[in-house]
PDB file of C-alpha atoms in Angstrom:
ATOM      1  CA  MET A  25     -92.247 -96.271  -9.636  1.00 64.00           C
ATOM      2  CA  PRO A  26     -94.102 -98.676  -7.685  1.00 70.00           C
ATOM      3  CA  SER A  27     -97.490 -99.822  -8.758  1.00 77.00           C
ATOM      4  CA  GLU A  28    -100.528 -98.553  -6.821  1.00 76.00           C
ATOM      5  CA  TYR A  29    -103.939-100.298  -6.637  1.00 75.00           C
ATOM      6  CA  VAL A  30    -106.836 -98.274  -5.208  1.00 72.00           C
ATOM      7  CA  ALA A  31    -110.577 -99.634  -4.528  1.00 69.00           C
ATOM      8  CA  SER A  32    -109.374-102.846  -6.469  1.00 74.00           C
ATOM      9  CA  ASP A  33    -110.771-106.566  -5.967  1.00 78.00           C
ATOM     10  CA  GLN A  34    -108.193-108.279  -8.330  1.00 76.00           C
ATOM     11  CA  PHE A  35    -106.180-109.714  -5.691  1.00 80.00           C
ATOM     12  CA  ARG A  36    -109.235-111.336  -3.875  1.00 83.00           C
ATOM     13  CA  GLY A  37    -108.575-114.960  -3.538  1.00 76.00           C
ATOM     14  CA  ALA A  38    -105.099-114.492  -5.137  1.00 74.00           C
ATOM     15  CA  ARG A  39    -102.023-116.640  -4.620  1.00 78.00           C
ATOM     16  CA  ILE A  40     -98.778-114.804  -4.616  1.00 79.00           C
ATOM     17  CA  GLN A  41     -95.830-117.519  -4.572  1.00 72.00           C
ATOM     18  CA  THR A  42     -92.040-117.106  -4.693  1.00 72.00           C
ATOM     19  CA  SER A  43     -92.510-113.215  -5.196  1.00 74.00           C
ATOM     20  CA  ASP A  44     -90.424-110.621  -4.222  1.00 76.00           C
ATOM     21  CA  LEU A  45     -92.833-108.378  -1.955  1.00 72.00           C
ATOM     22  CA  ALA A  46     -90.424-106.285  -0.144  1.00 75.00           C
ATOM     23  CA  GLY A  47     -91.644-102.865   0.893  1.00 70.00           C
ATOM     24  CA  LEU A  48     -95.148-104.007   0.099  1.00 78.00           C
ATOM     25  CA  GLU A  49     -97.671-101.998   1.972  1.00 77.00           C
ATOM     26  CA  VAL A  50    -101.339-102.773   2.425  1.00 80.00           C
ATOM     27  CA  ARG A  51    -103.486-100.012   3.788  1.00 72.00           C
ATOM     28  CA  ASP A  52    -107.273 -99.650   4.653  1.00 69.00           C
ATOM     29  CA  CYS A  53    -108.081-102.944   3.132  1.00 78.00           C
ATOM     30  CA  GLU A  54    -110.335-106.111   3.993  1.00 77.00           C
ATOM     31  CA  VAL A  55    -107.887-108.864   4.640  1.00 79.00           C
ATOM     32  CA  SER A  56    -110.017-111.485   6.356  1.00 82.00           C
ATOM     33  CA  GLY A  57    -108.608-115.066   5.914  1.00 80.00           C
ATOM     34  CA  LEU A  58    -105.202-113.505   4.688  1.00 81.00           C
ATOM     35  CA  LYS A  59    -102.146-115.959   5.056  1.00 81.00           C
ATOM     36  CA  VAL A  60     -98.769-115.259   4.999  1.00 83.00           C
ATOM     37  CA  VAL A  61     -96.989-118.746   5.027  1.00 81.00           C
ATOM     38  CA  ASP A  62     -93.236-119.796   4.723  1.00 78.00           C
ATOM     39  CA  CYS A  63     -92.173-116.269   4.368  1.00 81.00           C
ATOM     40  CA  TYR A  64     -89.178-114.646   5.468  1.00 79.00           C
ATOM     41  CA  GLY A  65     -87.718-111.156   6.284  1.00 76.00           C
ATOM     42  CA  SER A  66     -87.135-108.506   8.941  1.00 80.00           C
ATOM     43  CA  ASP A  67     -89.020-105.487  10.361  1.00 80.00           C
ATOM     44  CA  VAL A  68     -92.266-106.917   9.410  1.00 80.00           C
ATOM     45  CA  TYR A  69     -95.332-104.381  10.691  1.00 81.00           C
ATOM     46  CA  VAL A  70     -98.914-105.358  11.096  1.00 84.00           C
ATOM     47  CA  GLY A  71    -101.366-102.781  12.432  1.00 78.00           C
ATOM     48  CA  GLY A  72    -105.311-102.504  12.207  1.00 75.00           C
ATOM     49  CA  ALA A  73    -108.527-104.128  13.714  1.00 78.00           C
ATOM     50  CA  PHE A  74    -108.035-107.733  13.864  1.00 83.00           C
ATOM     51  CA  GLU A  75    -110.579-110.285  15.427  1.00 81.00           C
ATOM     52  CA  ARG A  76    -107.885-112.958  15.497  1.00 89.00           C
ATOM     53  CA  VAL A  77    -104.143-112.955  14.830  1.00 85.00           C
ATOM     54  CA  VAL A  78    -101.886-116.093  14.698  1.00 86.00           C
ATOM     55  CA  VAL A  79     -98.210-115.956  14.081  1.00 86.00           C
ATOM     56  CA  ASN A  80     -96.278-118.997  13.467  1.00 85.00           C
ATOM     57  CA  ASP A  81     -99.243-121.275  14.835  1.00 84.00           C
ATOM     58  CA  VAL A  82     -99.385-119.113  18.066  1.00 86.00           C
ATOM     59  CA  ASP A  83    -102.603-117.197  18.631  1.00 84.00           C
ATOM     60  CA  VAL A  84    -101.368-113.582  19.589  1.00 88.00           C
ATOM     61  CA  THR A  85    -104.602-112.075  19.888  1.00 88.00           C
ATOM     62  CA  ALA A  86    -105.005-111.743  23.527  1.00 87.00           C
ATOM     63  CA  TYR A  87    -101.678-110.883  24.135  1.00 88.00           C
ATOM     64  CA  VAL A  88    -101.670-107.971  21.780  1.00 86.00           C
ATOM     65  CA  GLU A  89    -104.902-106.606  23.033  1.00 86.00           C
ATOM     66  CA  ALA A  90    -103.642-106.830  26.679  1.00 84.00           C
ATOM     67  CA  GLU A  91    -100.443-105.006  25.870  1.00 91.00           C
ATOM     68  CA  LEU A  92    -102.275-102.413  24.153  1.00 86.00           C
ATOM     69  CA  ASP A  93    -104.574-102.015  27.212  1.00 86.00           C
ATOM     70  CA  ARG A  94    -101.607-101.725  29.393  1.00 92.00           C
ATOM     71  CA  GLN A  95     -99.978 -99.170  27.189  1.00 90.00           C
ATOM     72  CA  ALA A  96    -103.008 -96.989  26.769  1.00 89.00           C
ATOM     73  CA  PRO A  97    -105.403 -97.747  29.661  1.00 94.00           C
ATOM     74  CA  THR A  98    -107.750 -94.954  28.435  1.00 96.00           C
ATOM     75  CA  ARG A  99    -108.857 -97.206  25.405  1.00 96.00           C
ATOM     76  CA  VAL A 100    -110.175 -99.841  28.008  1.00 97.00           C
ATOM     77  CA  LEU A 101    -112.269 -97.050  29.518  1.00 98.00           C
ATOM     78  CA  ALA A 102    -113.764 -96.267  26.080  1.00 98.00           C
ATOM     79  CA  ARG A 103    -114.261 -99.847  25.041  1.00 96.00           C
ATOM     80  CA  ASP A 104    -115.935-100.970  28.269  1.00 97.00           C
ATOM     81  CA  ALA A 105    -118.119 -98.062  28.897  1.00 98.00           C
ATOM     82  CA  VAL A 106    -121.733 -99.245  29.683  1.00 98.00           C
ATOM     83  CA  SER A 107    -123.466 -96.965  32.352  1.00 98.00           C
ATOM     84  CA  VAL A 108    -123.938 -93.174  32.116  1.00 98.00           C
ATOM     85  CA  ASP A 109    -120.859 -92.877  34.894  1.00 98.00           C
ATOM     86  CA  ASP A 110    -118.904 -95.024  32.479  1.00 98.00           C
ATOM     87  CA  TYR A 111    -119.121 -92.591  29.683  1.00 98.00           C
ATOM     88  CA  ARG A 112    -118.302 -89.656  31.867  1.00 98.00           C
ATOM     89  CA  ALA A 113    -115.180 -91.312  33.429  1.00 98.00           C
ATOM     90  CA  ALA A 114    -113.974 -92.205  29.722  1.00 98.00           C
ATOM     91  CA  TRP A 115    -114.342 -88.797  28.614  1.00 98.00           C
ATOM     92  CA  ASP A 116    -112.780 -87.205  31.828  1.00 98.00           C
ATOM     93  CA  ALA A 117    -109.579 -89.578  31.015  1.00 98.00           C
ATOM     94  CA  ILE A 118    -109.741 -88.417  27.320  1.00 98.00           C
ATOM     95  CA  GLU A 119    -109.991 -84.677  27.989  1.00 98.00           C
ATOM     96  CA  LYS A 120    -106.946 -84.798  30.215  1.00 98.00           C
ATOM     97  CA  MET A 121    -104.852 -86.845  27.916  1.00 98.00           C
ATOM     98  CA  TRP A 122    -105.476 -84.725  24.766  1.00 98.00           C
ATOM     99  CA  GLN A 123    -104.806 -81.578  26.940  1.00 97.00           C
ATOM    100  CA  ALA A 124    -101.427 -82.774  27.815  1.00 97.00           C
ATOM    101  CA  THR A 125    -100.701 -84.154  24.350  1.00 98.00           C
ATOM    102  CA  PHE A 126    -101.655 -80.740  22.785  1.00 98.00           C
ATOM    103  CA  ASP A 127     -99.085 -78.969  25.151  1.00 97.00           C
ATOM    104  CA  ARG A 128     -96.412 -81.514  23.877  1.00 97.00           C
ATOM    105  CA  ALA A 129     -97.436 -80.942  20.316  1.00 97.00           C
ATOM    106  CA  ARG A 130     -96.918 -77.036  20.761  1.00 96.00           C
ATOM    107  CA  LEU A 131     -93.487 -77.588  21.947  1.00 96.00           C
ATOM    108  CA  LEU A 132     -92.330 -78.952  18.481  1.00 96.00           C
ATOM    109  CA  PRO A 133     -91.206 -76.643  15.530  1.00 96.00           C
ATOM    110  CA  GLU A 134     -94.108 -75.514  13.755  1.00 93.00           C
ATOM    111  CA  ALA A 135     -93.456 -77.671  10.651  1.00 96.00           C
ATOM    112  CA  LYS A 136     -93.294 -80.870  12.686  1.00 97.00           C
ATOM    113  CA  VAL A 137     -96.921 -81.027  13.235  1.00 97.00           C
ATOM    114  CA  TYR A 138     -97.644 -81.301   9.649  1.00 97.00           C
ATOM    115  CA  GLU A 139     -94.842 -83.771   9.293  1.00 97.00           C
ATOM    116  CA  GLN A 140     -95.860 -87.582   8.503  1.00 96.00           C
ATOM    117  CA  VAL A 141     -94.203 -90.443  10.339  1.00 96.00           C
ATOM    118  CA  ASP A 142     -94.006 -93.686   8.002  1.00 93.00           C
ATOM    119  CA  GLY A 143     -97.008 -92.621   5.922  1.00 91.00           C
ATOM    120  CA  GLU A 144     -99.194 -91.933   8.790  1.00 95.00           C
ATOM    121  CA  TRP A 145    -101.457 -88.934   9.187  1.00 96.00           C
ATOM    122  CA  SER A 146     -99.636 -85.999  10.702  1.00 97.00           C
ATOM    123  CA  PHE A 147    -100.702 -84.523  14.072  1.00 98.00           C
ATOM    124  CA  VAL A 148    -102.766 -81.716  12.420  1.00 98.00           C
ATOM    125  CA  GLU A 149    -104.541 -84.634  10.122  1.00 97.00           C
ATOM    126  CA  THR A 150    -105.220 -86.395  13.204  1.00 98.00           C
ATOM    127  CA  GLN A 151    -106.757 -83.570  14.820  1.00 98.00           C
ATOM    128  CA  ARG A 152    -108.736 -82.900  11.512  1.00 98.00           C
ATOM    129  CA  HIS A 153    -109.985 -86.606  11.518  1.00 97.00           C
ATOM    130  CA  LEU A 154    -111.100 -86.523  15.089  1.00 98.00           C
ATOM    131  CA  LEU A 155    -113.036 -83.312  14.317  1.00 98.00           C
ATOM    132  CA  LEU A 156    -114.835 -85.026  11.469  1.00 97.00           C
ATOM    133  CA  ALA A 157    -115.409 -88.163  13.669  1.00 97.00           C
ATOM    134  CA  SER A 158    -117.361 -86.102  16.346  1.00 98.00           C
ATOM    135  CA  ASP A 159    -119.254 -84.046  13.657  1.00 98.00           C
ATOM    136  CA  ALA A 160    -120.412 -87.240  12.027  1.00 97.00           C
ATOM    137  CA  TRP A 161    -121.185 -89.460  15.305  1.00 98.00           C
ATOM    138  CA  LEU A 162    -122.173 -86.536  17.798  1.00 98.00           C
ATOM    139  CA  GLY A 163    -123.252 -83.348  15.895  1.00 98.00           C
ATOM    140  CA  ASN A 164    -125.116 -85.066  12.889  1.00 97.00           C
ATOM    141  CA  ALA A 165    -126.290 -88.292  14.460  1.00 98.00           C
ATOM    142  CA  VAL A 166    -127.130 -87.694  18.233  1.00 98.00           C
ATOM    143  CA  LEU A 167    -127.755 -84.053  18.108  1.00 98.00           C
ATOM    144  CA  GLU A 168    -128.898 -83.468  14.513  1.00 97.00           C
ATOM    145  CA  GLU A 169    -127.578 -80.279  14.026  1.00 97.00           C
ATOM    146  CA  ASP A 170    -128.408 -78.275  11.026  1.00 96.00           C
ATOM    147  CA  ALA A 171    -124.738 -77.994   9.850  1.00 95.00           C
ATOM    148  CA  PRO A 172    -122.863 -80.471  11.826  1.00 97.00           C
ATOM    149  CA  TYR A 173    -119.696 -80.959   9.595  1.00 97.00           C
ATOM    150  CA  HIS A 174    -116.771 -78.431   9.731  1.00 98.00           C
ATOM    151  CA  PRO A 175    -114.912 -77.941   6.536  1.00 97.00           C
ATOM    152  CA  LEU A 176    -111.601 -78.740   8.075  1.00 97.00           C
ATOM    153  CA  GLY A 177    -112.575 -82.396   9.098  1.00 96.00           C
ATOM    154  CA  PHE A 178    -110.681 -85.254   7.457  1.00 94.00           C
ATOM    155  CA  PRO A 179    -112.335 -88.574   6.474  1.00 92.00           C
ATOM    156  CA  TYR A 180    -111.076 -91.988   6.815  1.00 84.00           C
ATOM    157  CA  GLY A 181    -108.663 -93.026   4.114  1.00 75.00           C
ATOM    158  CA  GLY A 182    -111.103 -95.055   2.093  1.00 72.00           C
ATOM    159  CA  MET A 183    -113.977 -92.473   1.754  1.00 78.00           C
ATOM    160  CA  PRO A 184    -114.711 -91.489  -1.894  1.00 80.00           C
ATOM    161  CA  ARG A 185    -113.568 -87.829  -2.727  1.00 86.00           C
ATOM    162  CA  GLU A 186    -116.994 -87.109  -3.979  1.00 86.00           C
ATOM    163  CA  ASP A 187    -118.699 -88.366  -0.511  1.00 85.00           C
ATOM    164  CA  SER A 188    -116.320 -85.904   1.234  1.00 86.00           C
ATOM    165  CA  ASP A 189    -117.276 -83.179  -1.020  1.00 86.00           C
ATOM    166  CA  LYS A 190    -120.865 -83.660  -0.043  1.00 87.00           C
ATOM    167  CA  LEU A 191    -120.036 -83.062   3.484  1.00 89.00           C
ATOM    168  CA  GLY A 192    -118.375 -79.925   2.521  1.00 90.00           C
ATOM    169  CA  LEU A 193    -114.815 -80.829   3.446  1.00 93.00           C
ATOM    170  CA  THR A 194    -111.756 -79.180   2.282  1.00 94.00           C
ATOM    171  CA  LEU A 195    -109.539 -81.819   2.252  1.00 91.00           C
ATOM    172  CA  ASP A 196    -106.626 -79.691   0.502  1.00 92.00           C
ATOM    173  CA  ALA A 197    -106.827 -77.202   3.099  1.00 94.00           C
ATOM    174  CA  THR A 198    -103.403 -76.319   5.033  1.00 95.00           C
ATOM    175  CA  PRO A 199    -104.599 -74.931   8.402  1.00 97.00           C
ATOM    176  CA  THR A 200    -102.234 -74.266  11.242  1.00 96.00           C
ATOM    177  CA  LEU A 201    -102.814 -76.500  14.197  1.00 96.00           C
ATOM    178  CA  ASP A 202    -104.664 -73.660  16.352  1.00 96.00           C
ATOM    179  CA  GLU A 203    -107.147 -73.220  13.347  1.00 98.00           C
ATOM    180  CA  VAL A 204    -107.967 -76.870  13.735  1.00 98.00           C
ATOM    181  CA  LEU A 205    -108.037 -76.945  17.652  1.00 98.00           C
ATOM    182  CA  ALA A 206    -110.498 -74.152  17.581  1.00 98.00           C
ATOM    183  CA  PRO A 207    -113.345 -76.030  16.096  1.00 98.00           C
ATOM    184  CA  ARG A 208    -112.159 -79.161  17.544  1.00 98.00           C
ATOM    185  CA  SER A 209    -112.048 -77.661  21.293  1.00 98.00           C
ATOM    186  CA  ALA A 210    -115.553 -76.556  20.598  1.00 98.00           C
ATOM    187  CA  ARG A 211    -116.603 -80.095  19.565  1.00 98.00           C
ATOM    188  CA  MET A 212    -114.839 -81.583  22.517  1.00 98.00           C
ATOM    189  CA  ALA A 213    -116.708 -79.193  24.731  1.00 98.00           C
ATOM    190  CA  THR A 214    -120.313 -80.252  23.209  1.00 98.00           C
ATOM    191  CA  MET A 215    -119.006 -83.760  24.086  1.00 98.00           C
ATOM    192  CA  ARG A 216    -118.542 -82.527  27.589  1.00 98.00           C
ATOM    193  CA  ARG A 217    -121.828 -81.134  27.814  1.00 98.00           C
ATOM    194  CA  VAL A 218    -123.596 -84.262  26.291  1.00 98.00           C
ATOM    195  CA  VAL A 219    -121.759 -86.831  28.557  1.00 98.00           C
ATOM    196  CA  ASP A 220    -122.626 -84.391  31.730  1.00 98.00           C
ATOM    197  CA  GLY A 221    -126.309 -84.406  30.813  1.00 97.00           C
ATOM    198  CA  LEU A 222    -126.565 -88.051  29.952  1.00 98.00           C
ATOM    199  CA  THR A 223    -129.269 -90.371  31.331  1.00 98.00           C
ATOM    200  CA  GLU A 224    -129.801 -94.166  30.968  1.00 97.00           C
ATOM    201  CA  ALA A 225    -132.901 -93.440  28.710  1.00 97.00           C
ATOM    202  CA  GLU A 226    -131.006 -91.030  26.595  1.00 98.00           C
ATOM    203  CA  LEU A 227    -128.120 -93.676  25.997  1.00 98.00           C
ATOM    204  CA  ASP A 228    -130.691 -96.102  24.675  1.00 97.00           C
ATOM    205  CA  ARG A 229    -132.555 -93.502  22.388  1.00 98.00           C
ATOM    206  CA  VAL A 230    -132.423 -94.231  18.537  1.00 98.00           C
ATOM    207  CA  CYS A 231    -130.796 -91.414  16.465  1.00 98.00           C
ATOM    208  CA  GLY A 232    -132.947 -89.801  13.975  1.00 95.00           C
ATOM    209  CA  ARG A 233    -129.856 -89.856  11.688  1.00 95.00           C
ATOM    210  CA  LYS A 234    -127.070 -91.817  10.476  1.00 95.00           C
ATOM    211  CA  PRO A 235    -123.513 -90.318  10.866  1.00 95.00           C
ATOM    212  CA  ALA A 236    -123.176 -89.534   7.299  1.00 91.00           C
ATOM    213  CA  GLU A 237    -124.497 -90.570   3.725  1.00 85.00           C
ATOM    214  CA  PRO A 238    -121.514 -93.175   3.088  1.00 81.00           C
ATOM    215  CA  TYR A 239    -122.677 -95.027   6.381  1.00 89.00           C
ATOM    216  CA  PRO A 240    -125.327 -98.039   5.780  1.00 92.00           C
ATOM    217  CA  ASP A 241    -128.947 -97.360   6.539  1.00 94.00           C
ATOM    218  CA  GLN A 242    -129.503 -99.015   9.770  1.00 96.00           C
ATOM    219  CA  GLU A 243    -130.486 -98.101  13.366  1.00 96.00           C
ATOM    220  CA  TYR A 244    -127.802 -95.967  15.279  1.00 98.00           C
ATOM    221  CA  VAL A 245    -128.277 -95.834  19.031  1.00 98.00           C
ATOM    222  CA  VAL A 246    -127.096 -92.971  21.037  1.00 98.00           C
ATOM    223  CA  ARG A 247    -124.890 -95.132  23.283  1.00 98.00           C
ATOM    224  CA  ARG A 248    -123.227 -96.519  20.088  1.00 98.00           C
ATOM    225  CA  CYS A 249    -122.546 -93.177  18.483  1.00 98.00           C
ATOM    226  CA  LEU A 250    -121.157 -91.835  21.627  1.00 98.00           C
ATOM    227  CA  LYS A 251    -118.945 -94.989  22.004  1.00 98.00           C
ATOM    228  CA  VAL A 252    -117.323 -94.330  18.466  1.00 98.00           C
ATOM    229  CA  VAL A 253    -116.299 -91.112  19.434  1.00 98.00           C
ATOM    230  CA  LEU A 254    -114.787 -92.456  22.735  1.00 98.00           C
ATOM    231  CA  LYS A 255    -112.861 -95.182  20.874  1.00 98.00           C
ATOM    232  CA  GLU A 256    -111.750 -92.854  18.077  1.00 98.00           C
ATOM    233  CA  GLU A 257    -110.326 -90.439  20.509  1.00 98.00           C
ATOM    234  CA  ALA A 258    -108.337 -93.065  22.645  1.00 98.00           C
ATOM    235  CA  GLU A 259    -107.128 -94.898  19.290  1.00 97.00           C
ATOM    236  CA  HIS A 260    -105.878 -92.067  17.481  1.00 97.00           C
ATOM    237  CA  HIS A 261    -104.376 -90.544  20.757  1.00 98.00           C
ATOM    238  CA  ARG A 262    -102.132 -93.747  20.886  1.00 97.00           C
ATOM    239  CA  TYR A 263    -100.993 -93.094  17.280  1.00 97.00           C
ATOM    240  CA  ALA A 264    -100.407 -89.617  17.959  1.00 98.00           C
ATOM    241  CA  VAL A 265     -98.054 -90.029  20.882  1.00 97.00           C
ATOM    242  CA  ARG A 266     -96.517 -92.931  19.058  1.00 97.00           C
ATOM    243  CA  ASP A 267     -95.433 -90.386  16.300  1.00 97.00           C
ATOM    244  CA  LEU A 268     -94.864 -87.449  18.477  1.00 98.00           C
ATOM    245  CA  THR A 269     -91.957 -89.522  20.168  1.00 97.00           C
ATOM    246  CA  VAL A 270     -90.439 -89.861  16.622  1.00 96.00           C
ATOM    247  CA  LEU A 271     -90.810 -86.180  15.793  1.00 97.00           C
ATOM    248  CA  GLU A 272     -89.307 -84.944  19.237  1.00 96.00           C
ATOM    249  CA  ALA A 273     -86.365 -87.388  18.432  1.00 94.00           C
ATOM    250  CA  ARG A 274     -85.960 -85.873  14.906  1.00 89.00           C
ATOM    251  CA  THR A 275     -86.131 -82.308  16.333  1.00 83.00           C
TER     252      THR A 275
END
């Protein structure tokens, strides 16, 4: 059985040379300064949030970002939102794209919405994660609700289990798609009401809370919190439709 290293720093600054790394998977890791030099192979996949990526001495950062923007234009609206109208336009687009995608997912056999593609989250898990993202950044930070976290929320991969337990999350739950989409749709409706009532002054308001306890103690402004929701929705939609295409082909 392959070795597994979790929350480890034993490879920080390490040098791995003339070794067989076929099938190696690096997930949810800090990789600033990572170098892969004079290596060879096929089907190499790299995914994540990178400020600069160089392949064979060619800086491909701008090309990759431009291609992603071309494939998923809603991510541009989410990333570049500045004014009240920008936030509303971005949310308009997000609502429309998800509604079409929910309809698409419901056409699959029920088991497929629980199926993972290449180890990524299933469609149901993705919806659970977006539920938690909006609970944290909208319900808790912006609206300061008394009980912002729905138990079906699903955290990012690196959140310690004890932190998710403190939020009341039931990670081992196996809800149906409709059971997840009910609170998810309710939170999306809340976001709709918030962006419809936005003012420039509200965008610049400092929130009284941080999104959740694991987040650092710093100043959180409404515009930043709402932008996180927009970007999470746009990026995870891109992943979801990518995997839906594979699941449809398997059906």
